[in-house]
Amino acid sequence: MEDRLPDSLRERKQRRTRDAITEAALTLFAERGFDAVTVTDIAERAEVGRSTFFRYFADKREVLFADNGELLALLIAASDRAAGPLSPLGASLADALIVAHAGLLALTRRIADQSHWLALRARLIDEHPELQARHLTKERGYVAAGIETMMRHGAAPDTAALAAGLAAACFAAGHARTLATGQDLPTAVDAAFRQLAAVDTGALQAAIAGR
Amino acid sequence: MEDRLPDSLRERKQRRTRDAITEAALTLFAERGFDAVTVTDIAERAEVGRSTFFRYFADKREVLFADNGELLALLIAASDRAAGPLSPLGASLADALIVAHAGLLALTRRIADQSHWLALRARLIDEHPELQARHLTKERGYVAAGIETMMRHGAAPDTAALAAGLAAACFAAGHARTLATGQDLPTAVDAAFRQLAAVDTGALQAAIAGR
């Protein structure tokens, strides 16, 4: 994948360990439920020590957000590349959405690699308020990174904030569609963007002006 | 206001008591912080008994979401009225957004009555994960009610979900603008919708198709 970060042998080994812990944890969460699983259980299943676990994750909740840093980097890199030729973005919502779309697409392509965990992850977050709060914080991190990238390329703050929120809504709609139909995530998120891009703005403008 | 629910003498008295408890609680939260305030403090400040407090609210957190039922009813009523002449909504995102806009406008007009509490409320929710979870649940309730109303008027499920999410993003952008600039909430939310309705769909379509 063109969006992978540079790898070295040591980094590859670290990634393998992290992936093994993540797989072990998610398998156990699916088998026994989130609350019944301890860090010791996860470490045993992944065949690592507890101290190794804690070198990678602060606690068992953090495992569900394992890719956060990498996803954030992908989002920023892809947004940056898309924004370059459009700089300065100014108050153009279309340009800001083009940047947000590029960032989200890179993100969803990476998430799609773990698509077998999407439904479990969504259910666990939904059922556990403390995971919900952490999920919200991470999600806000993506939105904030998107806004920051657009503003670095000259987007008006209001426009950047609106575009990031609209893009997050397209992601949510696509994510829901993936969970409901099994359609792959990048295609589902892209479909939401396409529907937004095909909106009848004339009808919308007339109705809003009429109130 | 045309969107007020029917009132009787008893309902007006109940509303006065509920408003007095809400004002007392928010004043105390502002003075001492959320954690330091007890239900007994709130009841004393509102000059009611603890049992009266609990007739209106399950706990002190619930005070921050006092208007939820009324706002939900306003949202549904205004969405229903807007959807009527557009039925069946089908897969038209513009029509679904027109309905969502009407519902949100009714909601923001009612919230604007308590605009002096908007910033405090936003800060408290931001600082307390347990309030965040409850806020999320309520917010999802609005989105779900919007989707349900649109679908009752024949909207395709995917279109209804996308429109509700996009409308929520417009609300969030407007809310942020109100907190940042003091602009009144209905105007700020409307401005976000206008910017969305003015988006250059040609540029957006070309860019999305190009990936």
Coordinates of N, CA and C in Angstrom, one line a residue, chain A:
Chain A
M1 N 0.8 -1.2 0.0 CA 0.0 0.0 0.0 C 0.9 1.2 0.0
E2 N 0.5 2.2 -0.8 CA 1.4 3.3 -1.0 C 1.5 4.2 0.2
D3 N 0.5 4.1 1.1 CA 0.5 5.0 2.3 C 1.2 4.4 3.5
R4 N 1.8 3.2 3.4 CA 2.6 2.7 4.5 C 3.7 3.6 5.0
L5 N 3.9 3.6 6.3 CA 5.1 4.4 6.8 C 6.4 3.6 6.6
P6 N 7.5 4.2 6.6 CA 8.8 3.5 6.3 C 9.0 2.5 7.4
D7 N 9.5 1.3 7.0 CA 9.7 0.2 7.8 C 11.1 -0.2 8.0
S8 N 11.5 -0.6 9.1 CA 12.8 -1.2 9.3 C 12.6 -2.6 9.9
L9 N 13.6 -3.4 10.0 CA 13.5 -4.8 10.6 C 12.9 -4.7 12.0
R10 N 13.5 -3.8 12.8 CA 13.0 -3.7 14.2 C 11.6 -3.2 14.3
E11 N 11.2 -2.3 13.4 CA 9.8 -1.8 13.4 C 8.9 -2.9 13.0
R12 N 9.3 -3.7 12.0 CA 8.5 -4.8 11.5 C 8.2 -5.8 12.7
K13 N 9.3 -6.1 13.5 CA 9.1 -7.0 14.6 C 8.2 -6.4 15.6
Q14 N 8.3 -5.1 15.9 CA 7.4 -4.5 16.9 C 6.0 -4.5 16.4
R15 N 5.8 -4.3 15.1 CA 4.5 -4.3 14.5 C 3.9 -5.7 14.7
R16 N 4.7 -6.8 14.4 CA 4.2 -8.1 14.6 C 3.8 -8.4 16.0
T17 N 4.6 -8.0 17.0 CA 4.2 -8.2 18.4 C 2.9 -7.4 18.7
R18 N 2.8 -6.2 18.3 CA 1.6 -5.4 18.5 C 0.4 -6.0 17.9
D19 N 0.6 -6.5 16.6 CA -0.6 -7.2 15.9 C -1.0 -8.4 16.7
A20 N 0.0 -9.2 17.2 CA -0.3 -10.5 17.9 C -1.1 -10.1 19.2
I21 N -0.7 -9.1 19.9 CA -1.4 -8.7 21.1 C -2.8 -8.3 20.8
T22 N -3.0 -7.5 19.7 CA -4.3 -7.0 19.3 C -5.2 -8.1 18.9
E23 N -4.7 -9.1 18.1 CA -5.5 -10.2 17.7 C -5.9 -11.1 18.9
A24 N -5.0 -11.3 19.8 CA -5.3 -12.1 21.0 C -6.4 -11.4 21.8
A25 N -6.2 -10.1 22.0 CA -7.2 -9.4 22.8 C -8.6 -9.4 22.2
L26 N -8.6 -9.1 20.9 CA -10.0 -9.1 20.3 C -10.6 -10.4 20.2
T27 N -9.8 -11.5 20.0 CA -10.3 -12.8 20.0 C -10.9 -13.1 21.4
L28 N -10.2 -12.8 22.5 CA -10.7 -13.0 23.8 C -11.9 -12.2 24.1
F29 N -11.9 -10.9 23.7 CA -13.1 -10.1 23.9 C -14.3 -10.7 23.3
A30 N -14.1 -11.2 22.0 CA -15.2 -11.9 21.3 C -15.7 -13.1 22.0
E31 N -14.7 -13.9 22.6 CA -15.1 -15.1 23.3 C -15.8 -14.9 24.6
R32 N -15.2 -14.0 25.4 CA -15.6 -13.9 26.8 C -16.3 -12.6 27.2
G33 N -16.3 -11.7 26.3 CA -16.8 -10.3 26.7 C -15.7 -9.5 27.2
F34 N -15.8 -8.2 27.0 CA -14.7 -7.2 27.4 C -14.4 -7.3 28.8
D35 N -15.4 -7.3 29.7 CA -15.1 -7.1 31.2 C -14.4 -8.3 31.8
A36 N -14.6 -9.5 31.2 CA -14.1 -10.8 31.8 C -12.6 -11.0 31.4
V37 N -12.1 -10.2 30.5 CA -10.7 -10.5 30.0 C -9.7 -9.6 30.8
T38 N -8.6 -10.1 31.3 CA -7.6 -9.4 32.0 C -6.4 -9.2 31.0
V39 N -5.5 -8.3 31.4 CA -4.2 -8.1 30.7 C -3.4 -9.4 30.7
T40 N -3.5 -10.1 31.8 CA -2.7 -11.4 31.9 C -3.3 -12.4 30.9
D41 N -4.6 -12.5 30.8 CA -5.2 -13.4 29.8 C -4.7 -13.0 28.4
I42 N -4.7 -11.8 28.1 CA -4.3 -11.3 26.7 C -2.8 -11.7 26.5
A43 N -1.9 -11.4 27.5 CA -0.5 -11.6 27.3 C -0.3 -13.1 27.1
E44 N -0.9 -14.0 27.9 CA -0.8 -15.4 27.8 C -1.2 -15.9 26.4
R45 N -2.4 -15.4 25.9 CA -2.9 -15.8 24.6 C -1.9 -15.4 23.5
A46 N -1.3 -14.2 23.7 CA -0.4 -13.7 22.6 C 1.0 -14.2 22.8
E47 N 1.2 -15.0 23.9 CA 2.6 -15.6 24.2 C 3.6 -14.5 24.4
V48 N 3.3 -13.5 25.2 CA 4.2 -12.5 25.6 C 4.1 -12.3 27.1
G49 N 5.0 -11.6 27.7 CA 4.9 -11.3 29.1 C 4.0 -10.1 29.3
R50 N 3.6 -9.9 30.6 CA 2.7 -8.7 30.9 C 3.5 -7.4 30.6
S51 N 4.8 -7.5 31.0 CA 5.6 -6.2 30.8 C 5.7 -5.9 29.3
T52 N 5.7 -6.9 28.4 CA 5.7 -6.6 27.0 C 4.4 -6.0 26.6
F53 N 3.3 -6.5 27.1 CA 2.0 -5.9 26.9 C 2.0 -4.4 27.2
F54 N 2.6 -4.1 28.4 CA 2.5 -2.7 28.8 C 3.5 -1.8 28.1
R55 N 4.5 -2.4 27.3 CA 5.4 -1.6 26.5 C 4.6 -1.1 25.3
Y56 N 3.5 -1.8 24.9 CA 2.7 -1.4 23.7 C 1.4 -0.7 24.1
F57 N 0.8 -1.1 25.2 CA -0.5 -0.5 25.5 C -0.6 -0.1 27.0
A58 N -1.3 1.0 27.3 CA -1.4 1.4 28.6 C -2.4 0.5 29.4
D59 N -3.4 0.0 28.7 CA -4.3 -0.9 29.4 C -5.1 -1.6 28.3
K60 N -6.0 -2.5 28.7 CA -6.7 -3.4 27.7 C -7.6 -2.6 26.8
R61 N -8.1 -1.4 27.3 CA -9.0 -0.6 26.5 C -8.2 -0.1 25.3
E62 N -7.0 0.3 25.5 CA -6.1 0.9 24.5 C -5.9 0.0 23.3
V63 N -6.0 -1.3 23.5 CA -5.9 -2.2 22.4 C -6.9 -2.0 21.3
L64 N -8.1 -1.5 21.7 CA -9.1 -1.3 20.7 C -8.8 -0.1 19.8
F65 N -7.8 0.7 20.2 CA -7.4 1.9 19.5 C -6.0 1.9 19.1
A66 N -5.5 0.6 18.8 CA -4.1 0.4 18.6 C -3.6 1.2 17.4
D67 N -4.3 1.3 16.4 CA -3.8 1.9 15.1 C -3.9 3.5 15.1
N68 N -4.3 4.0 16.2 CA -4.6 5.4 16.2 C -3.5 6.3 15.6
G69 N -2.3 6.1 16.1 CA -1.2 7.0 15.7 C -0.9 6.8 14.2
E70 N -0.9 5.6 13.7 CA -0.7 5.3 12.3 C -1.8 5.9 11.4
L71 N -3.0 5.7 11.9 CA -4.2 6.2 11.1 C -4.1 7.7 11.0
L72 N -3.8 8.4 12.1 CA -3.7 9.8 12.1 C -2.6 10.3 11.1
A73 N -1.5 9.6 11.1 CA -0.4 9.9 10.2 C -0.8 9.8 8.7
L74 N -1.5 8.7 8.4 CA -2.1 8.4 7.1 C -3.0 9.5 6.7
L75 N -3.9 9.9 7.6 CA -4.9 10.9 7.3 C -4.3 12.2 7.0
I76 N -3.3 12.6 7.8 CA -2.6 13.9 7.6 C -1.8 13.9 6.3
A77 N -1.1 12.8 6.0 CA -0.3 12.7 4.8 C -1.2 12.8 3.5
A78 N -2.3 12.0 3.5 CA -3.1 12.0 2.3 C -3.8 13.4 2.2
S79 N -4.2 14.0 3.3 CA -4.9 15.3 3.2 C -3.9 16.4 2.7
D80 N -2.7 16.3 3.2 CA -1.6 17.2 2.7 C -1.4 17.1 1.2
R81 N -1.3 15.9 0.7 CA -1.1 15.7 -0.7 C -2.2 16.3 -1.5
A82 N -3.5 16.1 -1.1 CA -4.6 16.6 -1.8 C -4.7 18.1 -1.7
A83 N -4.3 18.6 -0.6 CA -4.5 20.1 -0.4 C -3.4 20.9 -1.2
G84 N -2.2 20.3 -1.4 CA -1.2 21.0 -2.1 C -1.6 21.8 -3.3
P85 N -2.2 21.1 -4.3 CA -2.5 21.8 -5.5 C -3.7 22.8 -5.4
L86 N -4.5 22.6 -4.3 CA -5.7 23.5 -4.1 C -5.4 24.7 -3.2
S87 N -4.1 24.8 -2.6 CA -3.8 25.8 -1.7 C -3.8 27.2 -2.4
P88 N -4.2 28.3 -1.7 CA -4.9 28.3 -0.4 C -6.4 27.9 -0.6
L89 N -6.9 27.1 0.4 CA -8.2 26.5 0.3 C -9.3 27.6 0.5
G90 N -9.0 28.6 1.3 CA -9.9 29.7 1.6 C -11.2 29.3 2.1
A91 N -12.3 29.9 1.6 CA -13.6 29.5 2.1 C -14.4 28.6 1.2
S92 N -13.6 27.9 0.3 CA -14.3 26.9 -0.6 C -14.6 25.6 0.1
L93 N -15.9 25.4 0.4 CA -16.3 24.1 1.0 C -15.9 22.9 0.2
A94 N -16.1 23.1 -1.2 CA -15.8 21.9 -2.1 C -14.3 21.5 -1.9
D95 N -13.4 22.5 -2.0 CA -12.0 22.2 -1.9 C -11.7 21.5 -0.5
A96 N -12.3 22.1 0.6 CA -12.1 21.5 1.9 C -12.6 20.0 1.9
L97 N -13.7 19.8 1.3 CA -14.3 18.4 1.3 C -13.4 17.5 0.4
I98 N -12.8 18.0 -0.7 CA -11.9 17.2 -1.5 C -10.7 16.7 -0.6
V99 N -10.2 17.6 0.2 CA -9.1 17.3 1.1 C -9.5 16.3 2.1
A100 N -10.7 16.5 2.7 CA -11.2 15.6 3.7 C -11.5 14.2 3.2
H101 N -12.0 14.2 1.9 CA -12.3 12.9 1.3 C -11.0 12.1 1.0
A102 N -10.0 12.8 0.6 CA -8.7 12.1 0.4 C -8.1 11.5 1.7
G103 N -8.2 12.3 2.7 CA -7.7 11.9 4.0 C -8.5 10.7 4.5
L104 N -9.8 10.7 4.4 CA -10.7 9.7 4.9 C -10.5 8.4 4.1
L105 N -10.3 8.6 2.8 CA -10.1 7.4 1.9 C -8.9 6.6 2.3
A106 N -7.8 7.3 2.6 CA -6.5 6.7 3.1 C -6.8 5.9 4.4
L107 N -7.5 6.6 5.3 CA -7.8 6.0 6.6 C -8.7 4.7 6.4
T108 N -9.7 4.8 5.6 CA -10.7 3.7 5.5 C -10.0 2.5 4.8
R109 N -9.0 2.8 3.8 CA -8.3 1.7 3.2 C -7.5 0.9 4.2
R110 N -6.9 1.6 5.1 CA -6.1 1.0 6.2 C -7.0 0.2 7.1
I111 N -8.1 0.8 7.5 CA -9.0 0.1 8.5 C -9.6 -1.1 7.8
A112 N -9.8 -1.1 6.5 CA -10.4 -2.2 5.8 C -9.5 -3.5 6.0
D113 N -8.2 -3.3 6.2 CA -7.3 -4.5 6.5 C -7.8 -5.2 7.7
Q114 N -8.4 -4.5 8.6 CA -8.9 -5.2 9.9 C -10.4 -5.3 9.9
S115 N -11.0 -5.5 8.7 CA -12.4 -5.4 8.6 C -13.1 -6.5 9.4
H116 N -12.4 -7.6 9.6 CA -13.1 -8.7 10.4 C -13.3 -8.3 11.8
W117 N -12.7 -7.2 12.3 CA -12.9 -6.8 13.7 C -13.9 -5.6 13.8
L118 N -14.3 -5.0 12.7 CA -15.1 -3.8 12.7 C -16.4 -3.9 13.5
A119 N -17.1 -5.0 13.3 CA -18.4 -5.2 14.0 C -18.2 -5.4 15.5
L120 N -17.2 -6.2 15.9 CA -16.9 -6.5 17.3 C -16.5 -5.2 18.0
R121 N -15.6 -4.4 17.3 CA -15.2 -3.2 17.9 C -16.3 -2.2 18.1
A122 N -17.2 -2.1 17.1 CA -18.3 -1.2 17.2 C -19.3 -1.6 18.3
R123 N -19.5 -2.9 18.5 CA -20.4 -3.4 19.5 C -19.7 -3.1 20.9
L124 N -18.4 -3.4 21.1 CA -17.8 -3.2 22.4 C -17.9 -1.7 22.8
I125 N -17.6 -0.8 21.8 CA -17.6 0.6 22.1 C -19.0 1.1 22.5
D126 N -20.0 0.5 21.8 CA -21.4 0.9 22.0 C -21.8 0.5 23.4
E127 N -21.3 -0.7 23.9 CA -21.8 -1.2 25.2 C -21.0 -0.7 26.4
H128 N -19.9 -0.1 26.2 CA -19.0 0.4 27.3 C -18.8 1.9 27.3
P129 N -19.5 2.6 28.2 CA -19.4 4.0 28.2 C -17.9 4.5 28.3
E130 N -17.0 3.8 29.0 CA -15.7 4.2 29.2 C -14.9 4.0 27.9
L131 N -15.3 3.1 27.0 CA -14.7 3.0 25.7 C -15.3 4.0 24.8
Q132 N -16.5 4.4 25.0 CA -17.2 5.4 24.2 C -16.5 6.7 24.3
A133 N -16.1 7.1 25.6 CA -15.4 8.3 25.9 C -14.1 8.3 25.2
R134 N -13.4 7.2 25.2 CA -12.1 7.2 24.6 C -12.2 7.2 23.1
H135 N -13.2 6.5 22.6 CA -13.4 6.5 21.1 C -13.7 7.9 20.6
L136 N -14.6 8.6 21.4 CA -14.9 10.0 21.1 C -13.6 10.9 21.0
T137 N -12.8 10.7 22.0 CA -11.5 11.5 22.1 C -10.7 11.2 20.8
K138 N -10.5 9.9 20.5 CA -9.7 9.6 19.3 C -10.4 10.2 18.0
E139 N -11.7 10.0 17.9 CA -12.4 10.5 16.8 C -12.3 12.0 16.6
R140 N -12.4 12.7 17.7 CA -12.1 14.2 17.7 C -10.7 14.5 17.3
G141 N -9.8 13.6 17.6 CA -8.4 13.8 17.2 C -8.3 13.8 15.7
Y142 N -9.0 12.8 15.0 CA -9.0 12.8 13.6 C -9.5 14.1 13.0
V143 N -10.7 14.5 13.5 CA -11.4 15.7 13.1 C -10.4 16.9 13.2
A144 N -9.8 17.0 14.4 CA -8.9 18.1 14.7 C -7.7 18.1 13.8
A145 N -7.2 16.9 13.5 CA -6.0 16.8 12.6 C -6.4 17.2 11.2
G146 N -7.6 16.8 10.8 CA -8.1 17.3 9.4 C -8.3 18.8 9.4
I147 N -8.9 19.3 10.4 CA -9.1 20.8 10.4 C -7.7 21.5 10.4
E148 N -6.8 21.0 11.2 CA -5.5 21.6 11.3 C -4.8 21.6 9.9
T149 N -4.9 20.4 9.3 CA -4.2 20.3 8.0 C -4.8 21.3 6.9
M150 N -6.2 21.3 6.9 CA -6.8 22.3 6.0 C -6.4 23.7 6.3
M151 N -6.4 24.1 7.6 CA -6.0 25.4 7.9 C -4.6 25.8 7.6
R152 N -3.7 24.7 7.7 CA -2.3 24.9 7.3 C -2.2 25.2 5.8
H153 N -3.2 24.8 5.0 CA -3.3 25.0 3.6 C -4.2 26.2 3.3
G154 N -4.4 27.1 4.3 CA -5.2 28.3 4.0 C -6.7 28.2 4.1
A155 N -7.3 27.2 4.7 CA -8.7 27.1 4.8 C -9.2 28.0 5.9
A156 N -10.4 28.7 5.6 CA -11.0 29.5 6.7 C -11.4 28.5 7.8
P157 N -11.3 28.9 9.1 CA -11.5 28.0 10.2 C -13.0 27.5 10.1
D158 N -14.0 28.3 9.9 CA -15.4 27.8 9.8 C -15.6 26.8 8.7
T159 N -14.9 27.0 7.6 CA -15.1 26.1 6.5 C -14.4 24.8 6.8
A160 N -13.2 24.8 7.4 CA -12.5 23.6 7.7 C -13.2 22.8 8.7
A161 N -13.8 23.5 9.7 CA -14.6 22.7 10.8 C -15.8 22.1 10.2
L162 N -16.5 22.8 9.3 CA -17.7 22.3 8.7 C -17.4 21.1 7.8
A163 N -16.3 21.2 7.0 CA -15.9 20.2 6.0 C -15.5 18.9 6.8
A164 N -14.8 19.1 7.9 CA -14.4 17.9 8.7 C -15.6 17.2 9.3
G165 N -16.5 18.0 9.8 CA -17.8 17.4 10.4 C -18.6 16.7 9.3
L166 N -18.7 17.3 8.2 CA -19.5 16.6 7.1 C -18.8 15.3 6.6
A167 N -17.4 15.4 6.6 CA -16.7 14.2 6.2 C -16.9 13.1 7.2
A168 N -16.9 13.5 8.5 CA -17.1 12.5 9.6 C -18.5 11.9 9.5
A169 N -19.5 12.7 9.0 CA -20.8 12.1 8.8 C -20.8 11.1 7.7
C170 N -20.1 11.4 6.6 CA -20.0 10.5 5.5 C -19.3 9.2 6.0
F171 N -18.3 9.3 6.8 CA -17.6 8.1 7.3 C -18.6 7.3 8.2
A172 N -19.3 8.0 9.0 CA -20.3 7.3 9.9 C -21.4 6.6 9.1
A173 N -21.9 7.2 8.0 CA -22.9 6.6 7.2 C -22.3 5.4 6.5
G174 N -21.1 5.5 6.0 CA -20.4 4.4 5.3 C -20.2 3.3 6.2
H175 N -19.7 3.6 7.4 CA -19.4 2.6 8.5 C -20.7 1.8 8.8
A176 N -21.8 2.5 9.0 CA -23.1 1.9 9.3 C -23.5 0.9 8.2
R177 N -23.3 1.4 7.0 CA -23.6 0.6 5.8 C -22.8 -0.7 5.7
T178 N -21.5 -0.5 6.0 CA -20.6 -1.7 6.1 C -21.1 -2.7 7.1
L179 N -21.4 -2.2 8.3 CA -21.9 -3.1 9.4 C -23.2 -3.8 9.0
A180 N -24.0 -3.0 8.3 CA -25.4 -3.6 7.9 C -25.3 -4.5 6.7
T181 N -24.5 -4.2 5.8 CA -24.5 -5.0 4.5 C -23.3 -5.8 4.2
G182 N -22.2 -5.5 4.9 CA -21.0 -6.2 4.6 C -20.2 -5.6 3.4
Q183 N -20.7 -4.5 2.8 CA -20.0 -3.8 1.8 C -18.7 -3.3 2.3
D184 N -17.6 -3.3 1.5 CA -16.3 -3.0 2.1 C -16.3 -1.5 2.4
L185 N -15.5 -1.1 3.5 CA -15.6 0.2 4.1 C -15.3 1.4 3.1
P186 N -14.1 1.3 2.3 CA -13.8 2.4 1.4 C -14.9 2.6 0.4
T187 N -15.5 1.6 -0.1 CA -16.6 1.7 -1.1 C -17.8 2.4 -0.5
A188 N -18.1 2.0 0.7 CA -19.3 2.5 1.4 C -19.1 4.0 1.8
V189 N -17.9 4.3 2.3 CA -17.7 5.7 2.6 C -17.7 6.6 1.4
D190 N -17.1 6.1 0.3 CA -17.1 6.8 -1.0 C -18.5 7.0 -1.5
A191 N -19.3 6.0 -1.3 CA -20.7 6.1 -1.8 C -21.4 7.3 -1.1
A192 N -21.2 7.5 0.2 CA -21.8 8.6 1.0 C -21.3 9.9 0.4
F193 N -20.0 10.0 0.1 CA -19.4 11.2 -0.5 C -20.0 11.5 -1.8
R194 N -20.2 10.4 -2.6 CA -20.8 10.6 -4.0 C -22.2 11.2 -3.9
Q195 N -22.9 10.6 -2.9 CA -24.3 11.1 -2.7 C -24.3 12.6 -2.3
L196 N -23.4 12.9 -1.4 CA -23.3 14.3 -1.0 C -22.9 15.2 -2.2
A197 N -22.0 14.7 -3.0 CA -21.5 15.5 -4.2 C -22.6 15.7 -5.3
A198 N -23.6 14.8 -5.2 CA -24.7 14.8 -6.2 C -25.9 15.5 -5.7
V199 N -25.8 16.2 -4.5 CA -27.0 16.8 -3.9 C -27.5 17.9 -4.8
D200 N -28.8 18.0 -4.9 CA -29.5 19.1 -5.7 C -29.4 20.4 -4.9
T201 N -28.4 21.2 -5.1 CA -28.1 22.4 -4.3 C -29.2 23.4 -4.5
G202 N -29.7 23.5 -5.8 CA -30.8 24.4 -6.1 C -32.0 24.3 -5.2
A203 N -32.5 23.0 -5.1 CA -33.6 22.7 -4.3 C -33.4 23.1 -2.8
L204 N -32.2 22.7 -2.4 CA -31.8 23.0 -1.0 C -31.7 24.5 -0.7
Q205 N -31.1 25.2 -1.6 CA -31.0 26.7 -1.4 C -32.4 27.3 -1.3
A206 N -33.2 26.9 -2.2 CA -34.6 27.5 -2.3 C -35.3 27.3 -1.0
A207 N -35.2 26.0 -0.5 CA -36.0 25.6 0.7 C -35.4 26.4 1.9
I208 N -34.1 26.5 2.0 CA -33.5 27.2 3.2 C -33.8 28.7 3.1
A209 N -33.7 29.3 1.9 CA -34.0 30.7 1.8 C -35.5 31.0 2.1
G210 N -36.4 30.0 1.9 CA -37.8 30.2 2.1 C -38.2 30.2 3.6
R211 N -37.3 29.8 4.5 CA -37.7 29.8 5.9 C -37.6 31.1 6.6

